[in-house]
Coordinates of C-alpha atoms and ligand atoms in Angstrom, one line a residue:
M53 CA 98.4 115.7 127.5
Q54 CA 94.8 115.3 126.3
A55 CA 93.2 111.9 126.8
P56 CA 92.2 110.6 123.4
S57 CA 88.5 111.0 122.9
I58 CA 86.3 109.2 120.5
G59 CA 82.8 110.4 119.8
G60 CA 83.0 112.4 123.0
V61 CA 83.9 109.3 125.1
R62 CA 87.2 109.8 126.9
L63 CA 89.5 106.8 126.8
P64 CA 91.9 106.3 129.7
R65 CA 95.5 107.2 129.3
G66 CA 97.8 104.5 130.4
N67 CA 100.8 106.7 131.3
G68 CA 103.2 104.0 130.3
Q69 CA 101.4 101.3 132.3
V70 CA 102.4 97.8 131.1
V71 CA 99.8 95.5 129.7
R72 CA 100.8 91.9 129.0
L73 CA 98.8 90.1 126.3
P74 CA 99.1 86.6 125.0
R75 CA 99.8 86.0 121.3
G76 CA 96.6 86.0 119.4
A77 CA 94.8 88.3 121.8
S78 CA 91.9 90.4 120.5
L79 CA 90.9 94.0 121.0
A80 CA 88.2 92.6 123.4
D81 CA 91.0 91.1 125.5
F82 CA 92.9 94.3 125.6
A83 CA 89.7 96.3 126.4
E84 CA 89.0 94.0 129.3
R85 CA 92.5 94.7 130.8
I86 CA 92.1 98.4 130.6
D87 CA 88.4 98.4 131.4
V88 CA 87.0 100.1 128.3
D89 CA 84.4 99.1 125.7
P90 CA 86.0 97.1 122.9
A91 CA 84.0 99.1 120.4
Q92 CA 86.0 102.2 121.4
L93 CA 89.3 100.4 120.6
V94 CA 87.9 99.4 117.2
Q95 CA 87.2 103.0 116.6
V96 CA 90.6 104.2 117.7
L97 CA 92.2 101.7 115.4
F98 CA 90.0 102.7 112.6
G99 CA 91.1 106.2 113.1
L100 CA 94.6 105.0 112.8
G101 CA 93.8 103.4 109.5
E102 CA 93.3 99.8 110.6
M103 CA 90.1 97.9 110.3
V104 CA 89.8 95.2 112.9
T105 CA 86.8 93.7 114.7
A106 CA 86.7 93.4 118.4
T107 CA 87.1 89.6 118.5
Q108 CA 89.6 89.2 115.8
S109 CA 93.2 88.1 116.8
V110 CA 95.4 91.0 116.4
D111 CA 99.1 91.0 115.7
E112 CA 101.8 92.5 117.8
D113 CA 102.5 95.5 115.6
T114 CA 98.9 96.6 115.7
F115 CA 98.8 96.3 119.5
R116 CA 101.9 98.3 119.8
V117 CA 100.5 101.1 117.6
L118 CA 97.2 101.1 119.6
G119 CA 99.1 101.0 122.9
E120 CA 101.2 104.0 122.0
E121 CA 98.1 105.9 121.0
L122 CA 96.5 105.3 124.4
G123 CA 99.7 105.5 126.5
F124 CA 100.0 101.8 127.4
E125 CA 103.1 99.7 126.9
I126 CA 102.0 96.5 125.3
Q127 CA 104.1 93.4 126.0
M128 CA 103.3 90.3 124.1
V129 CA 103.9 87.2 126.2
S130 CA 106.6 85.2 124.4
P131 CA 105.7 81.7 123.3
E132 CA 108.1 80.3 125.9
D133 CA 106.6 82.3 128.7
E134 CA 103.1 81.4 127.6
D135 CA 104.0 77.7 127.7
R136 CA 105.7 78.1 131.0
E137 CA 102.6 79.8 132.5
L138 CA 100.4 77.0 131.0
L139 CA 102.5 74.3 132.6
E140 CA 102.5 76.2 135.9
S141 CA 98.7 76.2 135.9
F142 CA 99.1 72.4 136.0
D143 CA 101.7 72.7 138.8
I144 CA 104.5 71.7 136.4
D145 CA 107.9 73.4 136.3
F146 CA 109.5 72.0 133.2
E147 CA 112.9 73.4 134.0
A148 CA 112.9 72.5 137.7
E149 CA 116.2 70.9 138.6
D150 CA 116.1 68.0 140.9
D151 CA 119.6 67.4 142.0
S152 CA 118.7 64.9 144.7
I153 CA 120.0 62.2 142.5
S154 CA 122.4 63.0 139.7
M155 CA 123.9 60.4 137.5
P156 CA 126.4 60.8 134.6
R157 CA 124.7 60.7 131.3
P158 CA 126.1 60.1 127.8
P159 CA 126.9 63.1 125.5
V160 CA 124.5 63.9 122.7
V161 CA 126.3 64.7 119.5
T162 CA 125.3 66.4 116.2
V163 CA 127.4 66.1 113.0
M164 CA 127.6 69.3 111.0
G165 CA 129.7 70.5 108.1
H166 CA 129.8 71.6 104.4
V167 CA 127.9 69.8 101.7
D168 CA 129.6 66.6 100.6
H169 CA 132.3 66.7 103.2
G170 CA 131.0 63.4 104.5
K171 CA 128.5 63.9 107.3
T172 CA 126.2 61.1 106.2
K173 CA 129.1 58.7 105.6
L174 CA 130.5 59.5 109.0
L175 CA 127.2 58.8 110.8
D176 CA 127.0 55.6 108.8
A177 CA 130.6 54.6 109.7
I178 CA 130.0 55.3 113.4
R179 CA 126.8 53.3 113.4
K180 CA 128.4 50.3 111.7
E181 CA 131.5 50.3 113.7
N182 CA 129.6 50.1 116.9
I183 CA 126.8 47.7 116.3
V184 CA 126.4 46.0 119.6
E185 CA 127.6 42.4 119.5
S186 CA 124.2 40.8 119.9
E187 CA 122.9 43.0 117.1
A188 CA 125.6 42.1 114.6
G189 CA 124.0 41.8 111.3
G190 CA 120.9 43.5 112.6
I191 CA 119.6 46.2 110.4
T192 CA 119.4 49.6 111.9
Q193 CA 116.4 51.8 111.1
H194 CA 116.5 55.5 110.7
I195 CA 114.7 56.8 113.8
G196 CA 116.4 60.2 114.0
A197 CA 119.0 59.3 116.6
Y198 CA 121.0 56.4 117.8
Q199 CA 123.3 55.4 120.6
V200 CA 126.6 53.6 120.3
S201 CA 128.7 52.2 123.0
V202 CA 132.5 52.7 123.2
E203 CA 135.1 51.2 125.3
H204 CA 137.0 54.0 127.1
D205 CA 139.5 53.6 129.8
G206 CA 138.3 50.1 130.4
Q207 CA 134.7 51.3 130.8
E208 CA 131.7 50.9 128.5
R209 CA 130.5 54.4 127.6
A210 CA 127.6 55.4 125.5
I211 CA 127.4 58.3 123.0
T212 CA 124.1 59.5 121.4
F213 CA 124.1 60.7 117.9
I214 CA 121.4 62.8 116.3
D215 CA 121.1 61.1 113.0
T216 CA 120.1 64.1 110.9
P217 CA 123.2 65.6 109.4
G218 CA 123.5 69.3 108.9
H219 CA 122.6 72.3 110.8
E220 CA 118.9 72.6 109.8
A221 CA 117.8 70.2 112.5
F222 CA 120.2 71.8 115.0
T223 CA 118.8 75.3 114.3
A224 CA 115.2 74.2 114.1
M225 CA 115.5 72.8 117.6
R226 CA 117.4 75.8 119.0
A227 CA 114.7 78.0 117.5
R228 CA 112.2 76.3 119.7
G229 CA 114.5 76.8 122.7
A230 CA 115.5 73.1 122.8
Q231 CA 119.1 72.7 123.5
V232 CA 119.7 69.1 122.6
T233 CA 123.3 68.9 121.5
D234 CA 126.2 68.7 123.9
I235 CA 129.0 68.4 121.4
V236 CA 129.2 69.2 117.7
I237 CA 131.4 67.1 115.4
L238 CA 132.5 69.5 112.6
V239 CA 133.3 67.6 109.5
V240 CA 135.8 69.2 107.1
A241 CA 137.0 67.4 104.0
A242 CA 140.8 67.5 103.9
D243 CA 140.8 67.6 100.1
D244 CA 138.5 70.6 100.1
G245 CA 139.1 72.8 103.1
V246 CA 137.0 75.2 105.1
M247 CA 133.9 76.2 103.1
P248 CA 131.0 78.6 103.7
Q249 CA 128.8 76.0 105.5
T250 CA 131.8 74.9 107.6
I251 CA 131.9 78.4 109.0
E252 CA 128.1 78.6 109.3
A253 CA 128.0 75.3 111.3
L254 CA 130.9 76.6 113.5
N255 CA 129.0 79.8 114.1
H256 CA 125.9 77.9 115.1
A257 CA 127.8 75.7 117.5
Q258 CA 129.8 78.6 119.1
A259 CA 126.6 80.7 119.4
A260 CA 125.0 77.9 121.3
G261 CA 128.1 77.5 123.4
V262 CA 128.6 73.9 122.4
P263 CA 132.1 72.5 122.3
I264 CA 133.4 71.3 118.9
V265 CA 135.4 68.3 117.9
V266 CA 136.8 68.6 114.4
A267 CA 136.8 65.5 112.2
V268 CA 139.2 66.1 109.3
N269 CA 137.7 63.7 106.8
K270 CA 138.8 62.0 103.6
I271 CA 142.4 61.7 104.6
D272 CA 142.6 58.7 102.3
V273 CA 142.1 61.0 99.2
E274 CA 145.2 62.0 97.3
G275 CA 146.0 65.6 97.9
A276 CA 144.4 65.6 101.3
N277 CA 146.0 68.2 103.5
P278 CA 144.9 67.9 107.1
S279 CA 147.3 70.4 108.6
K280 CA 145.9 73.1 106.3
I281 CA 142.5 72.5 107.8
R282 CA 144.0 73.0 111.3
Q283 CA 145.6 76.2 110.1
Q284 CA 142.5 77.5 108.4
L285 CA 140.3 76.9 111.5
T286 CA 142.6 78.8 113.9
E287 CA 141.2 81.9 112.3
Y288 CA 137.8 81.0 113.7
N289 CA 139.1 80.4 117.3
L290 CA 139.3 76.6 116.8
V291 CA 142.9 75.9 117.7
A292 CA 144.1 72.3 117.7
E293 CA 145.5 70.9 120.9
E294 CA 148.8 70.2 119.1
Y295 CA 149.0 74.0 118.4
G296 CA 148.4 74.8 122.0
G297 CA 144.6 75.2 121.7
D298 CA 141.9 73.2 123.3
T299 CA 140.0 71.8 120.3
M300 CA 140.5 68.2 119.4
F301 CA 141.1 67.5 115.7
V302 CA 141.0 63.9 114.6
D303 CA 142.0 62.8 111.1
V304 CA 139.5 60.3 109.8
A305 CA 138.2 58.7 106.6
A306 CA 134.6 57.9 106.9
K307 CA 134.3 55.9 103.7
P308 CA 137.0 53.3 104.4
G309 CA 136.3 53.7 108.2
I310 CA 139.7 55.0 109.4
N311 CA 140.1 56.4 112.9
I312 CA 136.4 56.3 113.8
D313 CA 137.4 54.9 117.2
K314 CA 139.8 57.8 117.8
L315 CA 137.0 60.3 116.9
L316 CA 134.6 58.7 119.4
E317 CA 137.4 58.8 122.0
A318 CA 137.9 62.5 121.3
V319 CA 134.2 63.1 121.9
L320 CA 134.3 61.4 125.3
L321 CA 137.5 63.2 126.3
T322 CA 136.0 66.6 125.3
A323 CA 132.8 65.8 127.2
D324 CA 134.8 64.8 130.3
A325 CA 137.1 67.9 130.1
A326 CA 134.5 70.5 129.2
L327 CA 131.2 69.3 130.4
D328 CA 129.8 67.7 133.5
L329 CA 126.9 65.8 132.0
R330 CA 124.6 64.7 134.6
A331 CA 120.9 64.2 135.0
N332 CA 118.4 62.7 137.5
P333 CA 117.0 59.4 136.1
D334 CA 114.6 59.1 139.0
M335 CA 111.8 61.5 138.0
P336 CA 109.0 61.6 135.4
A337 CA 110.7 61.8 132.1
R338 CA 111.3 65.1 130.2
G339 CA 113.1 65.7 127.0
V340 CA 112.7 66.7 123.4
A341 CA 111.1 65.2 120.3
I342 CA 113.8 64.8 117.6
E343 CA 111.6 63.9 114.7
G344 CA 108.2 62.3 113.9
H345 CA 106.3 60.8 111.1
L346 CA 103.1 59.1 110.2
D347 CA 103.6 55.4 110.0
R348 CA 101.2 53.5 107.8
G349 CA 100.6 50.7 110.3
R350 CA 101.5 52.3 113.6
G351 CA 100.0 55.8 113.2
P352 CA 102.0 58.8 114.5
V353 CA 105.4 57.9 115.8
A354 CA 108.0 60.1 117.2
T355 CA 111.6 59.7 118.3
V356 CA 112.2 61.4 121.6
L357 CA 115.4 62.1 123.4
V358 CA 115.0 61.7 127.2
Q359 CA 116.9 64.5 128.9
R360 CA 115.8 63.9 132.5
G361 CA 114.0 61.1 134.3
T362 CA 113.1 57.7 132.9
L363 CA 110.5 57.1 130.2
R364 CA 108.5 53.8 130.4
P365 CA 105.7 52.3 128.4
G366 CA 102.4 53.3 130.0
D367 CA 103.5 56.8 130.8
A368 CA 101.1 59.6 129.9
I369 CA 103.2 61.8 127.6
V370 CA 102.6 65.2 126.1
T371 CA 104.9 66.6 123.4
G372 CA 103.9 69.9 121.7
Q373 CA 100.3 69.5 120.8
S374 CA 100.4 65.8 120.6
Y375 CA 99.7 63.5 123.6
G376 CA 99.0 59.9 124.4
R377 CA 99.9 57.0 126.5
V378 CA 103.3 55.4 125.5
R379 CA 102.1 52.1 123.9
A380 CA 105.6 50.9 123.1
M381 CA 109.1 52.2 122.9
L382 CA 111.6 50.9 120.2
D383 CA 115.3 51.4 119.7
E384 CA 117.0 51.9 116.4
Y385 CA 116.9 48.1 115.7
G386 CA 113.2 48.0 116.1
K387 CA 113.6 46.2 119.5
P388 CA 111.3 47.0 122.4
V389 CA 112.8 49.2 125.2
E390 CA 111.5 49.0 128.7
E391 CA 113.2 51.9 130.2
A392 CA 114.8 55.0 128.5
E393 CA 117.1 56.9 130.8
P394 CA 118.7 60.3 130.2
S395 CA 120.3 60.8 126.7
R396 CA 118.5 57.8 125.4
P397 CA 116.6 58.2 122.1
V398 CA 113.6 56.0 121.6
L399 CA 110.8 55.7 119.1
V400 CA 107.5 56.2 120.8
L401 CA 104.2 54.7 119.7
G402 CA 100.8 55.8 121.0
L403 CA 100.7 59.5 120.3
T404 CA 97.6 61.2 118.9
A405 CA 99.6 63.3 116.4
V406 CA 103.0 63.8 115.0
P407 CA 105.0 66.3 117.1
G408 CA 107.4 68.8 115.6
A409 CA 111.2 68.5 115.8
G410 CA 112.2 70.3 118.9
D411 CA 108.9 70.0 120.7
K412 CA 109.6 69.4 124.4
F413 CA 108.0 66.4 125.9
L414 CA 107.0 65.6 129.5
V415 CA 105.3 62.8 131.3
A416 CA 102.2 64.1 133.1
D417 CA 100.5 62.6 136.2
D418 CA 97.7 61.2 134.2
D419 CA 96.1 61.0 130.7
R420 CA 93.7 63.8 131.4
T421 CA 96.4 66.3 132.3
A422 CA 98.4 65.3 129.2
R423 CA 95.4 65.8 127.0
Q424 CA 94.5 69.2 128.5
I425 CA 98.0 70.5 128.1
A426 CA 98.1 69.5 124.5
E427 CA 94.6 70.9 123.8
K428 CA 95.5 74.3 125.4
R429 CA 98.7 74.4 123.4
E430 CA 96.8 73.8 120.3
A431 CA 94.3 76.6 121.0
M432 CA 97.2 79.0 121.8
E433 CA 98.9 78.1 118.6
R434 CA 95.7 78.5 116.6
N435 CA 95.1 82.0 118.0
A436 CA 98.7 83.0 117.4
A437 CA 98.5 81.8 113.8
L438 CA 95.3 83.6 113.3
A439 CA 96.9 86.9 114.5
K440 CA 99.8 86.3 112.2
A441 CA 97.6 85.3 109.2
R442 CA 95.2 88.2 109.6
K443 CA 96.3 90.4 106.8
R444 CA 96.9 93.8 108.2
V445 CA 94.1 95.6 106.4
T446 CA 95.0 99.2 106.4
L447 CA 92.9 101.6 104.5
E448 CA 95.7 102.0 102.1
S449 CA 96.4 98.4 101.5
F450 CA 92.7 97.7 101.4
M451 CA 92.4 99.9 98.4
A452 CA 95.6 98.8 96.9
E453 CA 95.1 95.2 97.8
S454 CA 94.5 93.9 94.3
K455 CA 98.1 95.0 93.6
V456 CA 99.5 92.5 96.0
E457 CA 100.0 89.0 94.6
T458 CA 100.0 86.1 97.0
L459 CA 101.6 82.7 96.5
N460 CA 99.7 80.2 98.7
L461 CA 101.6 77.1 99.5
I462 CA 100.8 73.8 101.1
L463 CA 103.9 72.0 102.4
K464 CA 103.9 68.2 102.9
G465 CA 107.0 66.3 103.9
D466 CA 108.1 62.9 105.1
V467 CA 109.3 64.1 108.5
S468 CA 108.4 67.1 110.6
G469 CA 112.0 68.3 110.7
S470 CA 112.2 68.8 106.9
V471 CA 108.8 70.5 106.7
E472 CA 109.9 72.9 109.4
A473 CA 113.3 73.5 107.8
L474 CA 111.5 74.2 104.5
E475 CA 109.0 76.5 106.0
D476 CA 111.7 78.5 107.9
A477 CA 113.7 78.8 104.7
L478 CA 110.8 79.8 102.6
L479 CA 109.6 82.5 105.0
K480 CA 113.1 84.0 104.9
I481 CA 112.9 84.6 101.1
D482 CA 112.9 88.4 100.6
V483 CA 110.9 89.6 97.6
G484 CA 109.8 92.9 98.9
D485 CA 106.3 94.2 99.5
E486 CA 104.6 93.4 96.2
V487 CA 104.4 89.6 96.7
D488 CA 103.3 87.6 99.7
L489 CA 104.2 84.1 100.5
N490 CA 101.5 82.4 102.5
I491 CA 101.9 78.9 103.9
I492 CA 98.3 77.9 104.3
H493 CA 98.9 74.4 105.5
R494 CA 101.8 72.1 106.5
G495 CA 101.9 68.6 107.5
V496 CA 103.7 65.2 107.6
G497 CA 102.6 62.4 105.4
A498 CA 101.3 61.7 101.9
I499 CA 99.4 64.4 99.9
T500 CA 95.7 63.9 100.6
A501 CA 92.5 64.9 98.9
N502 CA 92.1 67.4 101.7
D503 CA 95.3 69.1 100.7
V504 CA 94.2 69.2 97.1
N505 CA 90.8 70.7 98.1
L506 CA 92.5 73.3 100.2
A507 CA 94.8 74.2 97.4
S508 CA 92.0 74.4 95.0
I509 CA 90.0 76.8 97.2
D510 CA 92.9 79.1 97.9
R511 CA 94.5 78.7 94.5
G512 CA 97.6 77.3 96.1
I513 CA 100.4 75.1 95.0
I514 CA 101.3 71.9 96.9
I515 CA 105.0 71.2 97.7
G516 CA 105.7 67.5 98.2
F517 CA 109.0 67.0 100.0
N518 CA 109.9 63.3 99.7
V519 CA 106.1 62.5 99.6
R520 CA 103.7 61.7 96.9
P521 CA 99.9 61.7 96.5
Q522 CA 98.2 59.2 98.7
S523 CA 96.6 57.5 95.8
R524 CA 95.7 57.7 92.1
T525 CA 92.4 59.3 93.1
V526 CA 94.2 62.2 94.8
E527 CA 96.4 62.7 91.7
D528 CA 93.3 62.7 89.5
L529 CA 91.6 65.2 91.7
A530 CA 94.6 67.5 91.5
D531 CA 94.5 67.2 87.7
R532 CA 90.8 67.9 87.6
E533 CA 91.0 70.9 89.9
G534 CA 94.1 72.2 88.2
V535 CA 96.1 72.1 91.3
E536 CA 99.8 72.0 90.8
I537 CA 101.9 69.6 92.9
R538 CA 105.7 70.0 92.8
Y539 CA 108.0 67.3 94.1
Y540 CA 111.3 67.9 95.8
S541 CA 113.9 65.9 97.7
V542 CA 116.4 68.6 98.2
I543 CA 115.4 71.6 100.3
Y544 CA 117.7 73.9 98.5
S545 CA 116.2 73.3 95.1
A546 CA 112.7 73.8 96.4
I547 CA 113.7 77.1 97.8
E548 CA 115.5 78.1 94.6
E549 CA 112.5 77.3 92.5
I550 CA 109.9 79.0 94.7
E551 CA 112.1 82.1 95.0
A552 CA 112.2 82.2 91.2
A553 CA 108.4 81.7 91.0
L554 CA 107.9 84.6 93.4
K555 CA 110.2 86.8 91.4
G556 CA 108.2 85.8 88.3
M557 CA 105.0 86.9 90.0
L558 CA 106.3 90.3 90.6
K559 CA 104.7 92.7 88.2
P560 CA 107.2 93.8 85.6
E561 CA 108.7 97.3 86.1
F562 CA 108.8 99.4 83.0
E563 CA 111.3 102.1 82.1
E564 CA 111.2 104.6 79.3
V565 CA 113.7 104.1 76.5
Q566 CA 114.3 107.1 74.2
L567 CA 114.0 106.3 70.5
G568 CA 114.6 109.6 68.8
T569 CA 113.6 113.2 68.0
A570 CA 112.3 114.9 64.9
E571 CA 112.0 118.6 64.2
I572 CA 108.8 119.8 62.6
R573 CA 109.8 121.8 59.5
E574 CA 106.3 122.2 58.0
V575 CA 102.7 121.5 58.8
F576 CA 100.4 120.0 56.2
R577 CA 96.7 120.2 56.8
S578 CA 94.6 117.3 55.6
S579 CA 90.9 117.3 55.9
K580 CA 90.8 113.5 56.1
I581 CA 93.5 112.7 58.6
G582 CA 94.1 116.1 60.3
N583 CA 97.5 117.9 60.6
I584 CA 100.6 116.1 59.3
A585 CA 104.0 117.2 60.5
G586 CA 106.7 117.3 57.9
C587 CA 109.8 116.4 59.9
M588 CA 113.5 115.9 59.8
V589 CA 114.6 113.1 62.1
T590 CA 117.4 114.8 64.1
N591 CA 118.3 112.0 66.4
G592 CA 117.7 108.2 66.6
I593 CA 114.6 106.9 64.8
M594 CA 110.9 107.5 64.5
R595 CA 108.9 104.4 64.7
R596 CA 105.2 103.8 63.8
N597 CA 103.0 103.1 66.9
A598 CA 105.8 104.4 69.2
S599 CA 104.8 106.7 72.1
A600 CA 105.5 110.3 71.6
R601 CA 105.4 113.8 73.2
L602 CA 105.5 117.2 71.6
V603 CA 107.9 119.8 72.9
R604 CA 107.6 123.5 72.1
D605 CA 110.3 125.9 73.2
G606 CA 111.6 123.4 75.6
V607 CA 108.2 122.7 77.2
V608 CA 106.2 119.6 76.8
V609 CA 102.9 120.6 75.3
G610 CA 101.5 117.1 74.3
E611 CA 102.1 114.0 76.3
G612 CA 101.0 110.4 75.9
L613 CA 100.7 110.7 72.1
T614 CA 101.2 108.0 69.5
I615 CA 102.8 108.1 66.1
V616 CA 99.7 107.0 64.3
S617 CA 101.1 107.1 60.8
L618 CA 104.6 107.5 59.5
R619 CA 105.4 108.2 55.8
R620 CA 108.6 108.4 53.9
E621 CA 108.0 110.3 50.7
K622 CA 104.6 108.9 49.6
D623 CA 105.0 105.4 51.2
D624 CA 104.1 104.2 54.6
A625 CA 107.1 103.4 56.7
T626 CA 107.6 101.5 59.9
E627 CA 110.8 103.3 60.8
V628 CA 112.6 106.4 59.6
R629 CA 116.2 107.1 60.7
E630 CA 118.2 110.1 61.7
G631 CA 119.0 112.5 58.8
F632 CA 115.8 111.6 56.8
E633 CA 112.7 113.5 56.2
C634 CA 109.3 112.0 57.0
G635 CA 105.6 112.8 57.5
I636 CA 104.1 112.1 60.9
S637 CA 100.5 112.1 62.1
L638 CA 99.8 112.1 65.8
G639 CA 96.2 111.1 65.2
S640 CA 93.6 113.4 66.7
F641 CA 96.3 115.6 68.2
N642 CA 96.4 118.5 65.8
D643 CA 98.1 121.2 67.8
I644 CA 101.4 121.1 66.0
K645 CA 103.6 124.0 64.8
T646 CA 106.7 124.5 62.8
G647 CA 109.7 124.4 65.1
D648 CA 108.1 121.9 67.5
T649 CA 110.0 118.7 68.3
I650 CA 108.5 115.3 68.4
E651 CA 110.2 112.9 70.9
T652 CA 109.5 109.2 70.6
Y653 CA 110.0 106.6 73.2
E654 CA 109.1 103.0 74.2
M655 CA 108.3 101.5 77.6
K656 CA 110.6 98.5 78.1
E657 CA 110.3 95.9 80.8
K658 CA 113.1 96.3 83.3
P659 CA 114.8 93.0 84.4
R660 CA 114.4 92.3 88.1
G661 CA 117.6 92.3 90.0
Ligands
LIG57 N1 137.4 58.9 99.6 C1 136.6 59.3 100.5 N2 135.3 59.7 100.2 C2 134.5 60.0 101.1 C3 134.8 59.9 102.5 N3 133.7 60.3 103.2 C4 132.7 60.6 102.3 N4 133.2 60.4 101.1 C5 132.4 60.6 99.8 O1 132.1 62.0 99.8 C6 130.8 62.1 99.2 C7 129.9 62.9 100.1 O2 129.7 62.2 101.3 P1 128.3 62.4 102.2 O3 128.5 61.6 103.4 O4 127.1 62.2 101.3 O5 128.5 63.9 102.5 P2 127.5 64.8 103.3 O6 128.3 65.8 104.0 O7 126.5 64.0 104.1 O8 126.7 65.5 102.1 P3 125.3 66.2 102.1 O9 124.3 65.3 102.7 O10 125.1 66.5 100.6 O11 125.5 67.5 102.8 C8 130.2 60.7 99.0 O12 130.5 60.4 97.6 C9 131.1 59.9 99.8 O13 131.3 58.6 99.3 C10 136.1 59.5 102.8 O14 136.5 59.4 104.0 N5 136.9 59.2 101.8

């Protein structure tokens, strides 16, 4: 095979040699690996119809195409591998198991189920039933997770609940490779039965290999049929113990608080039977950020779940791209915590930024290491985002670019979990190739002047999810700049509306609708207005201003014509129907003959499916 040659310069052929590149790499990076001049790669790509500069971050597809052309197999380093390599460069092995000490740890539970089946009520009931004696009357705060203690076999046992119902949080975390949940409580309302999201939740749990305890809820409601639920779920490989299976089903009523203790017992029994939950509490803490938000007084705060080791105030912590020294740790009652052991969720104060839900956290040897890891991660993310955002400018799309409409969005939300869930869902909207959805900025907290300015520059729309403009000034600025801010508190309705907006941005498609045909019986010549066709409408109608074509002996001889004037007898007419005679002028088109047929049609907008 010939080596590709550009301007007489021969490029090496890779013969299938593998080149690993980090996300966000540029042509210059690739050139360095294969020891060529970056300018040559720019030219090769140009020859393939892509215009990229040497230092621009390039996306995976472009590298693949280029690699194929030159005979190299390009492997993009996955974000996980990239992060692992980054930590290794600091001598940290995040996953390293240290079994020297291994103590039992409480199970971590997520509640999932169909809309309105009672997830929130159940989490409330569990929290209420188990308020620790000393906290009786204490008000719990939502920090994203809480721990309850249960008496089981004469022993005090703890269970940790992720306090974000639904599977968005679950999937957002799994998408980041964070397996947080040990057991899923699947809530099914006994008066409603198995519904689409019940099955979705179940699929998520089974895909993650997480055991399920079924809470058959609302048994207090008349018409509730708990055994029907058991029957329905056997179809999905969830067979109740009493039917010979190994899934525990517990009949509960979250609202009046019936059988909550039995449900908690079932969680512990399932954990003991199916899982051996252990961790080493005697090492620097590692775990996952559950959620985070910007607190007015306290700055960025994050709830983290410790998975190994013990977290203490003063630790140098890094989670995602945020870092800091743990200034204080609080529990769900707002009380200070001095030590957080495995499976313990705590609110952490002292971070530089709000981490994302599912970001792994670790305690580093010192502040400097924590900061360097966070900064390197930020740089990596920025490069990767640049590669993704770089619009693939092919020669074709470059010329046709004006045809693509882009909806630019800025997402602001109250907690990072909801912003991520919203972003994920939005990016999944499929509207084909004609419209682009671009999320130009996302963040946690009130809508700021900066957001408005950004939207104004990029002609974007701001989506406020459970957040409002920071002040009247920001609102005024948006008004003045003509920036639209839309507020939502339900992810689903945000998605629905944005999807509708995207569909609305699609250029209308037109189709031809036949109106009618007329046969030319006679041609009148007029010095003033040119030739006039004396016609008989043989089918449908003739309409003034309608589009027309002229057909002679079955061949179209005039296309893109217009019925310039239409007369019935001596009068102007707007329409003439089948079976009537009329006079038609096609304007300056005078090549008409007796026996020709005039076809008329209209272009109608086609509704989008
Ligand atoms: N009678 C009765 N009503 C219940 C019970 N549990 C929940 N409900 C009611 O069912 C409705 C839905 O409960 P939620 O807890 O909001 O349901 P959810 O699954 O969290 O709903 P989404 O957050 O919308 O997905 C509320 O009106 C509750 O009061 C129960 O055990 N008995």
